[in-house]
Amino acid sequence: MAKHSHHFVETFDGFSGYGLDRTTDEITLQLYLQKFSDDRLMETILKRMTDDELTELFDIISKLLKKYLSEPEYHQLFLKDE
């Protein structure tokens, strides 16, 4: 059984666009992030990014994880520890 899911991007059929309101912004970011993390897309983009860009993206993601998740949430939701 898969540990990761991307159901939202597969089932959402509403409006998306950034800057209208908080709810639509959250929906749009979730769609973009799920599309962005697609294996084929990542294989393409990561090879083209500079070392500095890789570091910058890693730092942003790490900062968000540290800021918004407790240690147990980090293990449960991100690492998918059992």
PDB file of N, CA, C and O in Angstrom:
ATOM      1  N   MET A   1       0.837  -1.185   0.000  1.00  0.00           N
ATOM      2  CA  MET A   1       0.000   0.000   0.000  1.00  0.00           C
ATOM      3  C   MET A   1       0.886   1.255   0.000  1.00  0.00           C
ATOM      4  O   MET A   1       1.840   1.361   0.756  1.00  0.00           O
ATOM      5  N   ALA A   2       0.542   2.204  -0.835  1.00  0.00           N
ATOM      6  CA  ALA A   2       1.314   3.442  -0.948  1.00  0.00           C
ATOM      7  C   ALA A   2       1.189   4.286   0.318  1.00  0.00           C
ATOM      8  O   ALA A   2       0.121   4.369   0.915  1.00  0.00           O
ATOM      9  N   LYS A   3       2.284   4.898   0.707  1.00  0.00           N
ATOM     10  CA  LYS A   3       2.271   5.773   1.878  1.00  0.00           C
ATOM     11  C   LYS A   3       1.894   7.203   1.504  1.00  0.00           C
ATOM     12  O   LYS A   3       1.412   7.949   2.333  1.00  0.00           O
ATOM     13  N   HIS A   4       2.140   7.597   0.276  1.00  0.00           N
ATOM     14  CA  HIS A   4       1.889   8.972  -0.151  1.00  0.00           C
ATOM     15  C   HIS A   4       0.641   9.027  -1.024  1.00  0.00           C
ATOM     16  O   HIS A   4       0.318   8.082  -1.721  1.00  0.00           O
ATOM     17  N   SER A   5      -0.020  10.160  -0.984  1.00  0.00           N
ATOM     18  CA  SER A   5      -1.229  10.318  -1.793  1.00  0.00           C
ATOM     19  C   SER A   5      -1.253  11.699  -2.447  1.00  0.00           C
ATOM     20  O   SER A   5      -0.695  12.660  -1.921  1.00  0.00           O
ATOM     21  N   HIS A   6      -1.888  11.746  -3.573  1.00  0.00           N
ATOM     22  CA  HIS A   6      -2.109  12.998  -4.288  1.00  0.00           C
ATOM     23  C   HIS A   6      -3.526  12.959  -4.873  1.00  0.00           C
ATOM     24  O   HIS A   6      -3.731  13.191  -6.053  1.00  0.00           O
ATOM     25  N   HIS A   7      -4.493  12.665  -4.038  1.00  0.00           N
ATOM     26  CA  HIS A   7      -5.875  12.523  -4.501  1.00  0.00           C
ATOM     27  C   HIS A   7      -6.502  13.852  -4.888  1.00  0.00           C
ATOM     28  O   HIS A   7      -7.304  13.916  -5.815  1.00  0.00           O
ATOM     29  N   PHE A   8      -6.156  14.906  -4.189  1.00  0.00           N
ATOM     30  CA  PHE A   8      -6.789  16.206  -4.414  1.00  0.00           C
ATOM     31  C   PHE A   8      -6.640  16.651  -5.870  1.00  0.00           C
ATOM     32  O   PHE A   8      -7.605  17.036  -6.524  1.00  0.00           O
ATOM     33  N   VAL A   9      -5.431  16.574  -6.389  1.00  0.00           N
ATOM     34  CA  VAL A   9      -5.162  17.015  -7.756  1.00  0.00           C
ATOM     35  C   VAL A   9      -5.911  16.160  -8.778  1.00  0.00           C
ATOM     36  O   VAL A   9      -6.244  16.629  -9.864  1.00  0.00           O
ATOM     37  N   GLU A  10      -6.192  14.934  -8.425  1.00  0.00           N
ATOM     38  CA  GLU A  10      -6.888  14.024  -9.339  1.00  0.00           C
ATOM     39  C   GLU A  10      -8.398  14.209  -9.322  1.00  0.00           C
ATOM     40  O   GLU A  10      -9.070  13.854 -10.286  1.00  0.00           O
ATOM     41  N   THR A  11      -8.931  14.763  -8.252  1.00  0.00           N
ATOM     42  CA  THR A  11     -10.386  14.838  -8.119  1.00  0.00           C
ATOM     43  C   THR A  11     -10.954  16.253  -8.130  1.00  0.00           C
ATOM     44  O   THR A  11     -12.142  16.432  -8.384  1.00  0.00           O
ATOM     45  N   PHE A  12     -10.148  17.259  -7.891  1.00  0.00           N
ATOM     46  CA  PHE A  12     -10.645  18.628  -7.823  1.00  0.00           C
ATOM     47  C   PHE A  12     -11.039  19.117  -9.210  1.00  0.00           C
ATOM     48  O   PHE A  12     -10.284  18.992 -10.166  1.00  0.00           O
ATOM     49  N   ASP A  13     -12.234  19.684  -9.318  1.00  0.00           N
ATOM     50  CA  ASP A  13     -12.665  20.202 -10.618  1.00  0.00           C
ATOM     51  C   ASP A  13     -13.242  21.616 -10.506  1.00  0.00           C
ATOM     52  O   ASP A  13     -13.984  22.072 -11.361  1.00  0.00           O
ATOM     53  N   GLY A  14     -12.862  22.314  -9.449  1.00  0.00           N
ATOM     54  CA  GLY A  14     -13.342  23.669  -9.237  1.00  0.00           C
ATOM     55  C   GLY A  14     -12.384  24.704  -9.786  1.00  0.00           C
ATOM     56  O   GLY A  14     -11.475  24.413 -10.561  1.00  0.00           O
ATOM     57  N   PHE A  15     -12.578  25.931  -9.345  1.00  0.00           N
ATOM     58  CA  PHE A  15     -11.771  27.067  -9.780  1.00  0.00           C
ATOM     59  C   PHE A  15     -10.461  27.127  -9.011  1.00  0.00           C
ATOM     60  O   PHE A  15     -10.433  26.907  -7.814  1.00  0.00           O
ATOM     61  N   SER A  16      -9.395  27.428  -9.709  1.00  0.00           N
ATOM     62  CA  SER A  16      -8.120  27.706  -9.047  1.00  0.00           C
ATOM     63  C   SER A  16      -7.520  28.963  -9.656  1.00  0.00           C
ATOM     64  O   SER A  16      -7.699  29.246 -10.839  1.00  0.00           O
ATOM     65  N   GLY A  17      -6.842  29.701  -8.843  1.00  0.00           N
ATOM     66  CA  GLY A  17      -6.195  30.930  -9.260  1.00  0.00           C
ATOM     67  C   GLY A  17      -5.710  31.636  -8.011  1.00  0.00           C
ATOM     68  O   GLY A  17      -6.376  31.612  -6.981  1.00  0.00           O
ATOM     69  N   TYR A  18      -4.570  32.233  -8.079  1.00  0.00           N
ATOM     70  CA  TYR A  18      -3.984  32.827  -6.883  1.00  0.00           C
ATOM     71  C   TYR A  18      -4.325  34.307  -6.776  1.00  0.00           C
ATOM     72  O   TYR A  18      -4.313  35.033  -7.752  1.00  0.00           O
ATOM     73  N   GLY A  19      -4.634  34.751  -5.554  1.00  0.00           N
ATOM     74  CA  GLY A  19      -4.844  36.156  -5.281  1.00  0.00           C
ATOM     75  C   GLY A  19      -6.291  36.581  -5.108  1.00  0.00           C
ATOM     76  O   GLY A  19      -6.558  37.731  -4.798  1.00  0.00           O
ATOM     77  N   LEU A  20      -7.230  35.670  -5.268  1.00  0.00           N
ATOM     78  CA  LEU A  20      -8.644  36.012  -5.129  1.00  0.00           C
ATOM     79  C   LEU A  20      -9.076  36.064  -3.669  1.00  0.00           C
ATOM     80  O   LEU A  20      -9.615  37.058  -3.203  1.00  0.00           O
ATOM     81  N   ASP A  21      -8.810  34.978  -2.947  1.00  0.00           N
ATOM     82  CA  ASP A  21      -9.134  34.896  -1.524  1.00  0.00           C
ATOM     83  C   ASP A  21      -8.324  33.769  -0.908  1.00  0.00           C
ATOM     84  O   ASP A  21      -7.690  32.988  -1.611  1.00  0.00           O
ATOM     85  N   ARG A  22      -8.335  33.690   0.407  1.00  0.00           N
ATOM     86  CA  ARG A  22      -7.507  32.708   1.121  1.00  0.00           C
ATOM     87  C   ARG A  22      -7.838  31.272   0.718  1.00  0.00           C
ATOM     88  O   ARG A  22      -6.944  30.458   0.463  1.00  0.00           O
ATOM     89  N   THR A  23      -9.114  30.933   0.647  1.00  0.00           N
ATOM     90  CA  THR A  23      -9.517  29.563   0.306  1.00  0.00           C
ATOM     91  C   THR A  23      -9.032  29.174  -1.086  1.00  0.00           C
ATOM     92  O   THR A  23      -8.469  28.092  -1.277  1.00  0.00           O
ATOM     93  N   THR A  24      -9.241  30.046  -2.048  1.00  0.00           N
ATOM     94  CA  THR A  24      -8.802  29.756  -3.415  1.00  0.00           C
ATOM     95  C   THR A  24      -7.279  29.697  -3.491  1.00  0.00           C
ATOM     96  O   THR A  24      -6.731  28.864  -4.221  1.00  0.00           O
ATOM     97  N   ASP A  25      -6.589  30.549  -2.738  1.00  0.00           N
ATOM     98  CA  ASP A  25      -5.119  30.503  -2.690  1.00  0.00           C
ATOM     99  C   ASP A  25      -4.637  29.150  -2.167  1.00  0.00           C
ATOM    100  O   ASP A  25      -3.699  28.553  -2.714  1.00  0.00           O
ATOM    101  N   GLU A  26      -5.266  28.659  -1.099  1.00  0.00           N
ATOM    102  CA  GLU A  26      -4.874  27.355  -0.533  1.00  0.00           C
ATOM    103  C   GLU A  26      -5.124  26.235  -1.537  1.00  0.00           C
ATOM    104  O   GLU A  26      -4.282  25.341  -1.706  1.00  0.00           O
ATOM    105  N   ILE A  27      -6.274  26.264  -2.202  1.00  0.00           N
ATOM    106  CA  ILE A  27      -6.600  25.248  -3.215  1.00  0.00           C
ATOM    107  C   ILE A  27      -5.564  25.284  -4.338  1.00  0.00           C
ATOM    108  O   ILE A  27      -5.048  24.245  -4.770  1.00  0.00           O
ATOM    109  N   THR A  28      -5.255  26.480  -4.804  1.00  0.00           N
ATOM    110  CA  THR A  28      -4.310  26.633  -5.905  1.00  0.00           C
ATOM    111  C   THR A  28      -2.927  26.138  -5.518  1.00  0.00           C
ATOM    112  O   THR A  28      -2.268  25.431  -6.299  1.00  0.00           O
ATOM    113  N   LEU A  29      -2.461  26.471  -4.322  1.00  0.00           N
ATOM    114  CA  LEU A  29      -1.152  25.985  -3.874  1.00  0.00           C
ATOM    115  C   LEU A  29      -1.128  24.468  -3.755  1.00  0.00           C
ATOM    116  O   LEU A  29      -0.145  23.824  -4.136  1.00  0.00           O
ATOM    117  N   GLN A  30      -2.211  23.891  -3.236  1.00  0.00           N
ATOM    118  CA  GLN A  30      -2.256  22.431  -3.130  1.00  0.00           C
ATOM    119  C   GLN A  30      -2.200  21.797  -4.523  1.00  0.00           C
ATOM    120  O   GLN A  30      -1.462  20.828  -4.738  1.00  0.00           O
ATOM    121  N   LEU A  31      -2.939  22.334  -5.460  1.00  0.00           N
ATOM    122  CA  LEU A  31      -2.890  21.817  -6.833  1.00  0.00           C
ATOM    123  C   LEU A  31      -1.489  21.948  -7.425  1.00  0.00           C
ATOM    124  O   LEU A  31      -0.949  20.994  -7.989  1.00  0.00           O
ATOM    125  N   TYR A  32      -0.897  23.127  -7.307  1.00  0.00           N
ATOM    126  CA  TYR A  32       0.440  23.354  -7.857  1.00  0.00           C
ATOM    127  C   TYR A  32       1.477  22.431  -7.229  1.00  0.00           C
ATOM    128  O   TYR A  32       2.316  21.862  -7.923  1.00  0.00           O
ATOM    129  N   LEU A  33       1.435  22.300  -5.905  1.00  0.00           N
ATOM    130  CA  LEU A  33       2.428  21.460  -5.232  1.00  0.00           C
ATOM    131  C   LEU A  33       2.275  19.993  -5.594  1.00  0.00           C
ATOM    132  O   LEU A  33       3.267  19.279  -5.776  1.00  0.00           O
ATOM    133  N   GLN A  34       1.027  19.529  -5.713  1.00  0.00           N
ATOM    134  CA  GLN A  34       0.831  18.131  -6.092  1.00  0.00           C
ATOM    135  C   GLN A  34       1.252  17.901  -7.542  1.00  0.00           C
ATOM    136  O   GLN A  34       1.867  16.883  -7.850  1.00  0.00           O
ATOM    137  N   LYS A  35       0.954  18.833  -8.416  1.00  0.00           N
ATOM    138  CA  LYS A  35       1.410  18.707  -9.797  1.00  0.00           C
ATOM    139  C   LYS A  35       2.937  18.815  -9.869  1.00  0.00           C
ATOM    140  O   LYS A  35       3.591  18.080 -10.607  1.00  0.00           O
ATOM    141  N   PHE A  36       3.505  19.730  -9.101  1.00  0.00           N
ATOM    142  CA  PHE A  36       4.945  19.959  -9.090  1.00  0.00           C
ATOM    143  C   PHE A  36       5.708  18.716  -8.646  1.00  0.00           C
ATOM    144  O   PHE A  36       6.800  18.438  -9.136  1.00  0.00           O
ATOM    145  N   SER A  37       5.141  17.957  -7.723  1.00  0.00           N
ATOM    146  CA  SER A  37       5.850  16.797  -7.183  1.00  0.00           C
ATOM    147  C   SER A  37       5.702  15.542  -8.042  1.00  0.00           C
ATOM    148  O   SER A  37       6.219  14.482  -7.686  1.00  0.00           O
ATOM    149  N   ASP A  38       5.051  15.645  -9.177  1.00  0.00           N
ATOM    150  CA  ASP A  38       4.942  14.521 -10.100  1.00  0.00           C
ATOM    151  C   ASP A  38       6.341  13.998 -10.455  1.00  0.00           C
ATOM    152  O   ASP A  38       7.257  14.789 -10.720  1.00  0.00           O
ATOM    153  N   ASP A  39       6.513  12.700 -10.437  1.00  0.00           N
ATOM    154  CA  ASP A  39       7.837  12.102 -10.651  1.00  0.00           C
ATOM    155  C   ASP A  39       8.502  12.559 -11.947  1.00  0.00           C
ATOM    156  O   ASP A  39       9.677  12.931 -11.951  1.00  0.00           O
ATOM    157  N   ARG A  40       7.787  12.525 -13.061  1.00  0.00           N
ATOM    158  CA  ARG A  40       8.390  12.911 -14.346  1.00  0.00           C
ATOM    159  C   ARG A  40       8.769  14.381 -14.362  1.00  0.00           C
ATOM    160  O   ARG A  40       9.816  14.752 -14.893  1.00  0.00           O
ATOM    161  N   LEU A  41       7.908  15.225 -13.801  1.00  0.00           N
ATOM    162  CA  LEU A  41       8.209  16.649 -13.754  1.00  0.00           C
ATOM    163  C   LEU A  41       9.444  16.906 -12.894  1.00  0.00           C
ATOM    164  O   LEU A  41      10.343  17.658 -13.282  1.00  0.00           O
ATOM    165  N   MET A  42       9.511  16.268 -11.729  1.00  0.00           N
ATOM    166  CA  MET A  42      10.668  16.446 -10.848  1.00  0.00           C
ATOM    167  C   MET A  42      11.957  15.981 -11.515  1.00  0.00           C
ATOM    168  O   MET A  42      12.996  16.638 -11.408  1.00  0.00           O
ATOM    169  N   GLU A  43      11.917  14.845 -12.201  1.00  0.00           N
ATOM    170  CA  GLU A  43      13.108  14.346 -12.895  1.00  0.00           C
ATOM    171  C   GLU A  43      13.610  15.364 -13.912  1.00  0.00           C
ATOM    172  O   GLU A  43      14.819  15.534 -14.096  1.00  0.00           O
ATOM    173  N   THR A  44      12.697  16.059 -14.559  1.00  0.00           N
ATOM    174  CA  THR A  44      13.062  17.059 -15.562  1.00  0.00           C
ATOM    175  C   THR A  44      13.606  18.328 -14.913  1.00  0.00           C
ATOM    176  O   THR A  44      14.684  18.813 -15.266  1.00  0.00           O
ATOM    177  N   ILE A  45      12.850  18.871 -13.959  1.00  0.00           N
ATOM    178  CA  ILE A  45      13.226  20.151 -13.352  1.00  0.00           C
ATOM    179  C   ILE A  45      14.499  20.051 -12.513  1.00  0.00           C
ATOM    180  O   ILE A  45      15.383  20.908 -12.605  1.00  0.00           O
ATOM    181  N   LEU A  46      14.615  19.019 -11.692  1.00  0.00           N
ATOM    182  CA  LEU A  46      15.765  18.914 -10.796  1.00  0.00           C
ATOM    183  C   LEU A  46      17.087  18.874 -11.551  1.00  0.00           C
ATOM    184  O   LEU A  46      18.076  19.464 -11.116  1.00  0.00           O
ATOM    185  N   LYS A  47      17.117  18.205 -12.680  1.00  0.00           N
ATOM    186  CA  LYS A  47      18.349  18.133 -13.478  1.00  0.00           C
ATOM    187  C   LYS A  47      18.748  19.499 -14.034  1.00  0.00           C
ATOM    188  O   LYS A  47      19.911  19.742 -14.320  1.00  0.00           O
ATOM    189  N   ARG A  48      17.772  20.391 -14.182  1.00  0.00           N
ATOM    190  CA  ARG A  48      18.031  21.705 -14.776  1.00  0.00           C
ATOM    191  C   ARG A  48      18.324  22.794 -13.741  1.00  0.00           C
ATOM    192  O   ARG A  48      18.790  23.875 -14.095  1.00  0.00           O
ATOM    193  N   MET A  49      18.054  22.514 -12.494  1.00  0.00           N
ATOM    194  CA  MET A  49      18.271  23.508 -11.443  1.00  0.00           C
ATOM    195  C   MET A  49      19.750  23.597 -11.082  1.00  0.00           C
ATOM    196  O   MET A  49      20.473  22.604 -11.116  1.00  0.00           O
ATOM    197  N   THR A  50      20.173  24.805 -10.726  1.00  0.00           N
ATOM    198  CA  THR A  50      21.544  25.003 -10.271  1.00  0.00           C
ATOM    199  C   THR A  50      21.677  24.479  -8.835  1.00  0.00           C
ATOM    200  O   THR A  50      20.669  24.243  -8.151  1.00  0.00           O
ATOM    201  N   ASP A  51      22.902  24.336  -8.383  1.00  0.00           N
ATOM    202  CA  ASP A  51      23.138  23.924  -6.998  1.00  0.00           C
ATOM    203  C   ASP A  51      22.502  24.911  -6.022  1.00  0.00           C
ATOM    204  O   ASP A  51      21.911  24.514  -5.024  1.00  0.00           O
ATOM    205  N   ASP A  52      22.629  26.203  -6.321  1.00  0.00           N
ATOM    206  CA  ASP A  52      22.036  27.225  -5.453  1.00  0.00           C
ATOM    207  C   ASP A  52      20.510  27.124  -5.420  1.00  0.00           C
ATOM    208  O   ASP A  52      19.891  27.306  -4.367  1.00  0.00           O
ATOM    209  N   GLU A  53      19.898  26.851  -6.557  1.00  0.00           N
ATOM    210  CA  GLU A  53      18.441  26.699  -6.601  1.00  0.00           C
ATOM    211  C   GLU A  53      17.979  25.475  -5.825  1.00  0.00           C
ATOM    212  O   GLU A  53      16.968  25.519  -5.129  1.00  0.00           O
ATOM    213  N   LEU A  54      18.732  24.389  -5.934  1.00  0.00           N
ATOM    214  CA  LEU A  54      18.400  23.191  -5.155  1.00  0.00           C
ATOM    215  C   LEU A  54      18.453  23.492  -3.664  1.00  0.00           C
ATOM    216  O   LEU A  54      17.549  23.124  -2.911  1.00  0.00           O
ATOM    217  N   THR A  55      19.502  24.178  -3.243  1.00  0.00           N
ATOM    218  CA  THR A  55      19.661  24.541  -1.835  1.00  0.00           C
ATOM    219  C   THR A  55      18.535  25.459  -1.388  1.00  0.00           C
ATOM    220  O   THR A  55      17.962  25.277  -0.306  1.00  0.00           O
ATOM    221  N   GLU A  56      18.206  26.439  -2.199  1.00  0.00           N
ATOM    222  CA  GLU A  56      17.136  27.378  -1.861  1.00  0.00           C
ATOM    223  C   GLU A  56      15.797  26.664  -1.681  1.00  0.00           C
ATOM    224  O   GLU A  56      15.084  26.903  -0.701  1.00  0.00           O
ATOM    225  N   LEU A  57      15.464  25.767  -2.600  1.00  0.00           N
ATOM    226  CA  LEU A  57      14.202  25.030  -2.493  1.00  0.00           C
ATOM    227  C   LEU A  57      14.199  24.122  -1.266  1.00  0.00           C
ATOM    228  O   LEU A  57      13.220  24.066  -0.516  1.00  0.00           O
ATOM    229  N   PHE A  58      15.302  23.430  -1.031  1.00  0.00           N
ATOM    230  CA  PHE A  58      15.410  22.567   0.147  1.00  0.00           C
ATOM    231  C   PHE A  58      15.248  23.381   1.427  1.00  0.00           C
ATOM    232  O   PHE A  58      14.533  22.971   2.342  1.00  0.00           O
ATOM    233  N   ASP A  59      15.890  24.529   1.485  1.00  0.00           N
ATOM    234  CA  ASP A  59      15.805  25.389   2.671  1.00  0.00           C
ATOM    235  C   ASP A  59      14.382  25.889   2.913  1.00  0.00           C
ATOM    236  O   ASP A  59      13.923  25.936   4.051  1.00  0.00           O
ATOM    237  N   ILE A  60      13.675  26.263   1.862  1.00  0.00           N
ATOM    238  CA  ILE A  60      12.294  26.738   2.009  1.00  0.00           C
ATOM    239  C   ILE A  60      11.411  25.622   2.556  1.00  0.00           C
ATOM    240  O   ILE A  60      10.644  25.819   3.500  1.00  0.00           O
ATOM    241  N   ILE A  61      11.520  24.440   1.981  1.00  0.00           N
ATOM    242  CA  ILE A  61      10.696  23.314   2.436  1.00  0.00           C
ATOM    243  C   ILE A  61      11.034  22.951   3.875  1.00  0.00           C
ATOM    244  O   ILE A  61      10.140  22.740   4.699  1.00  0.00           O
ATOM    245  N   SER A  62      12.322  22.898   4.200  1.00  0.00           N
ATOM    246  CA  SER A  62      12.739  22.566   5.568  1.00  0.00           C
ATOM    247  C   SER A  62      12.223  23.592   6.565  1.00  0.00           C
ATOM    248  O   SER A  62      11.760  23.243   7.658  1.00  0.00           O
ATOM    249  N   LYS A  63      12.304  24.869   6.204  1.00  0.00           N
ATOM    250  CA  LYS A  63      11.822  25.946   7.077  1.00  0.00           C
ATOM    251  C   LYS A  63      10.323  25.795   7.349  1.00  0.00           C
ATOM    252  O   LYS A  63       9.872  25.929   8.488  1.00  0.00           O
ATOM    253  N   LEU A  64       9.544  25.501   6.321  1.00  0.00           N
ATOM    254  CA  LEU A  64       8.094  25.322   6.491  1.00  0.00           C
ATOM    255  C   LEU A  64       7.777  24.121   7.379  1.00  0.00           C
ATOM    256  O   LEU A  64       6.899  24.191   8.243  1.00  0.00           O
ATOM    257  N   LEU A  65       8.494  23.031   7.176  1.00  0.00           N
ATOM    258  CA  LEU A  65       8.269  21.838   7.994  1.00  0.00           C
ATOM    259  C   LEU A  65       8.575  22.121   9.467  1.00  0.00           C
ATOM    260  O   LEU A  65       7.803  21.750  10.351  1.00  0.00           O
ATOM    261  N   LYS A  66       9.684  22.795   9.722  1.00  0.00           N
ATOM    262  CA  LYS A  66      10.073  23.113  11.103  1.00  0.00           C
ATOM    263  C   LYS A  66       9.112  24.095  11.757  1.00  0.00           C
ATOM    264  O   LYS A  66       8.816  24.000  12.944  1.00  0.00           O
ATOM    265  N   LYS A  67       8.611  25.053  10.981  1.00  0.00           N
ATOM    266  CA  LYS A  67       7.751  26.097  11.522  1.00  0.00           C
ATOM    267  C   LYS A  67       6.331  25.604  11.814  1.00  0.00           C
ATOM    268  O   LYS A  67       5.735  25.990  12.812  1.00  0.00           O
ATOM    269  N   TYR A  68       5.797  24.748  10.964  1.00  0.00           N
ATOM    270  CA  TYR A  68       4.373  24.417  11.052  1.00  0.00           C
ATOM    271  C   TYR A  68       4.050  23.003  11.524  1.00  0.00           C
ATOM    272  O   TYR A  68       2.884  22.687  11.727  1.00  0.00           O
ATOM    273  N   LEU A  69       5.058  22.163  11.714  1.00  0.00           N
ATOM    274  CA  LEU A  69       4.803  20.817  12.208  1.00  0.00           C
ATOM    275  C   LEU A  69       5.525  20.585  13.527  1.00  0.00           C
ATOM    276  O   LEU A  69       6.687  20.966  13.680  1.00  0.00           O
ATOM    277  N   SER A  70       4.835  19.951  14.448  1.00  0.00           N
ATOM    278  CA  SER A  70       5.496  19.492  15.663  1.00  0.00           C
ATOM    279  C   SER A  70       6.375  18.294  15.290  1.00  0.00           C
ATOM    280  O   SER A  70       6.260  17.744  14.182  1.00  0.00           O
ATOM    281  N   GLU A  71       7.222  17.887  16.202  1.00  0.00           N
ATOM    282  CA  GLU A  71       8.084  16.723  15.949  1.00  0.00           C
ATOM    283  C   GLU A  71       7.265  15.469  15.624  1.00  0.00           C
ATOM    284  O   GLU A  71       7.552  14.784  14.631  1.00  0.00           O
ATOM    285  N   PRO A  72       6.214  15.154  16.414  1.00  0.00           N
ATOM    286  CA  PRO A  72       5.401  13.983  16.070  1.00  0.00           C
ATOM    287  C   PRO A  72       4.702  14.122  14.707  1.00  0.00           C
ATOM    288  O   PRO A  72       4.623  13.156  13.943  1.00  0.00           O
ATOM    289  N   GLU A  73       4.218  15.322  14.392  1.00  0.00           N
ATOM    290  CA  GLU A  73       3.578  15.536  13.087  1.00  0.00           C
ATOM    291  C   GLU A  73       4.576  15.364  11.948  1.00  0.00           C
ATOM    292  O   GLU A  73       4.245  14.804  10.897  1.00  0.00           O
ATOM    293  N   TYR A  74       5.783  15.847  12.148  1.00  0.00           N
ATOM    294  CA  TYR A  74       6.836  15.690  11.147  1.00  0.00           C
ATOM    295  C   TYR A  74       7.074  14.213  10.846  1.00  0.00           C
ATOM    296  O   TYR A  74       7.142  13.805   9.684  1.00  0.00           O
ATOM    297  N   HIS A  75       7.162  13.411  11.885  1.00  0.00           N
ATOM    298  CA  HIS A  75       7.397  11.974  11.695  1.00  0.00           C
ATOM    299  C   HIS A  75       6.187  11.281  11.087  1.00  0.00           C
ATOM    300  O   HIS A  75       6.333  10.432  10.203  1.00  0.00           O
ATOM    301  N   GLN A  76       5.010  11.655  11.540  1.00  0.00           N
ATOM    302  CA  GLN A  76       3.796  11.007  11.040  1.00  0.00           C
ATOM    303  C   GLN A  76       3.427  11.471   9.632  1.00  0.00           C
ATOM    304  O   GLN A  76       3.180  10.652   8.742  1.00  0.00           O
ATOM    305  N   LEU A  77       3.388  12.783   9.417  1.00  0.00           N
ATOM    306  CA  LEU A  77       2.863  13.320   8.168  1.00  0.00           C
ATOM    307  C   LEU A  77       3.891  13.437   7.040  1.00  0.00           C
ATOM    308  O   LEU A  77       3.566  13.230   5.877  1.00  0.00           O
ATOM    309  N   PHE A  78       5.129  13.765   7.395  1.00  0.00           N
ATOM    310  CA  PHE A  78       6.151  13.942   6.365  1.00  0.00           C
ATOM    311  C   PHE A  78       6.979  12.685   6.156  1.00  0.00           C
ATOM    312  O   PHE A  78       7.103  12.201   5.034  1.00  0.00           O
ATOM    313  N   LEU A  79       7.552  12.160   7.222  1.00  0.00           N
ATOM    314  CA  LEU A  79       8.385  10.968   7.097  1.00  0.00           C
ATOM    315  C   LEU A  79       7.580   9.685   6.922  1.00  0.00           C
ATOM    316  O   LEU A  79       8.092   8.686   6.449  1.00  0.00           O
ATOM    317  N   LYS A  80       6.319   9.739   7.307  1.00  0.00           N
ATOM    318  CA  LYS A  80       5.414   8.581   7.226  1.00  0.00           C
ATOM    319  C   LYS A  80       5.911   7.424   8.077  1.00  0.00           C
ATOM    320  O   LYS A  80       5.781   6.261   7.720  1.00  0.00           O
ATOM    321  N   ASP A  81       6.495   7.773   9.237  1.00  0.00           N
ATOM    322  CA  ASP A  81       6.913   6.723  10.178  1.00  0.00           C
ATOM    323  C   ASP A  81       5.673   5.998  10.671  1.00  0.00           C
ATOM    324  O   ASP A  81       4.610   6.590  10.854  1.00  0.00           O
ATOM    325  N   GLU A  82       5.837   4.748  10.908  1.00  0.00           N
ATOM    326  CA  GLU A  82       4.690   3.956  11.389  1.00  0.00           C
ATOM    327  C   GLU A  82       4.697   3.846  12.880  1.00  0.00           C
ATOM    328  O   GLU A  82       5.619   3.973  13.554  1.00  0.00           O
TER     329      GLU A  82
END
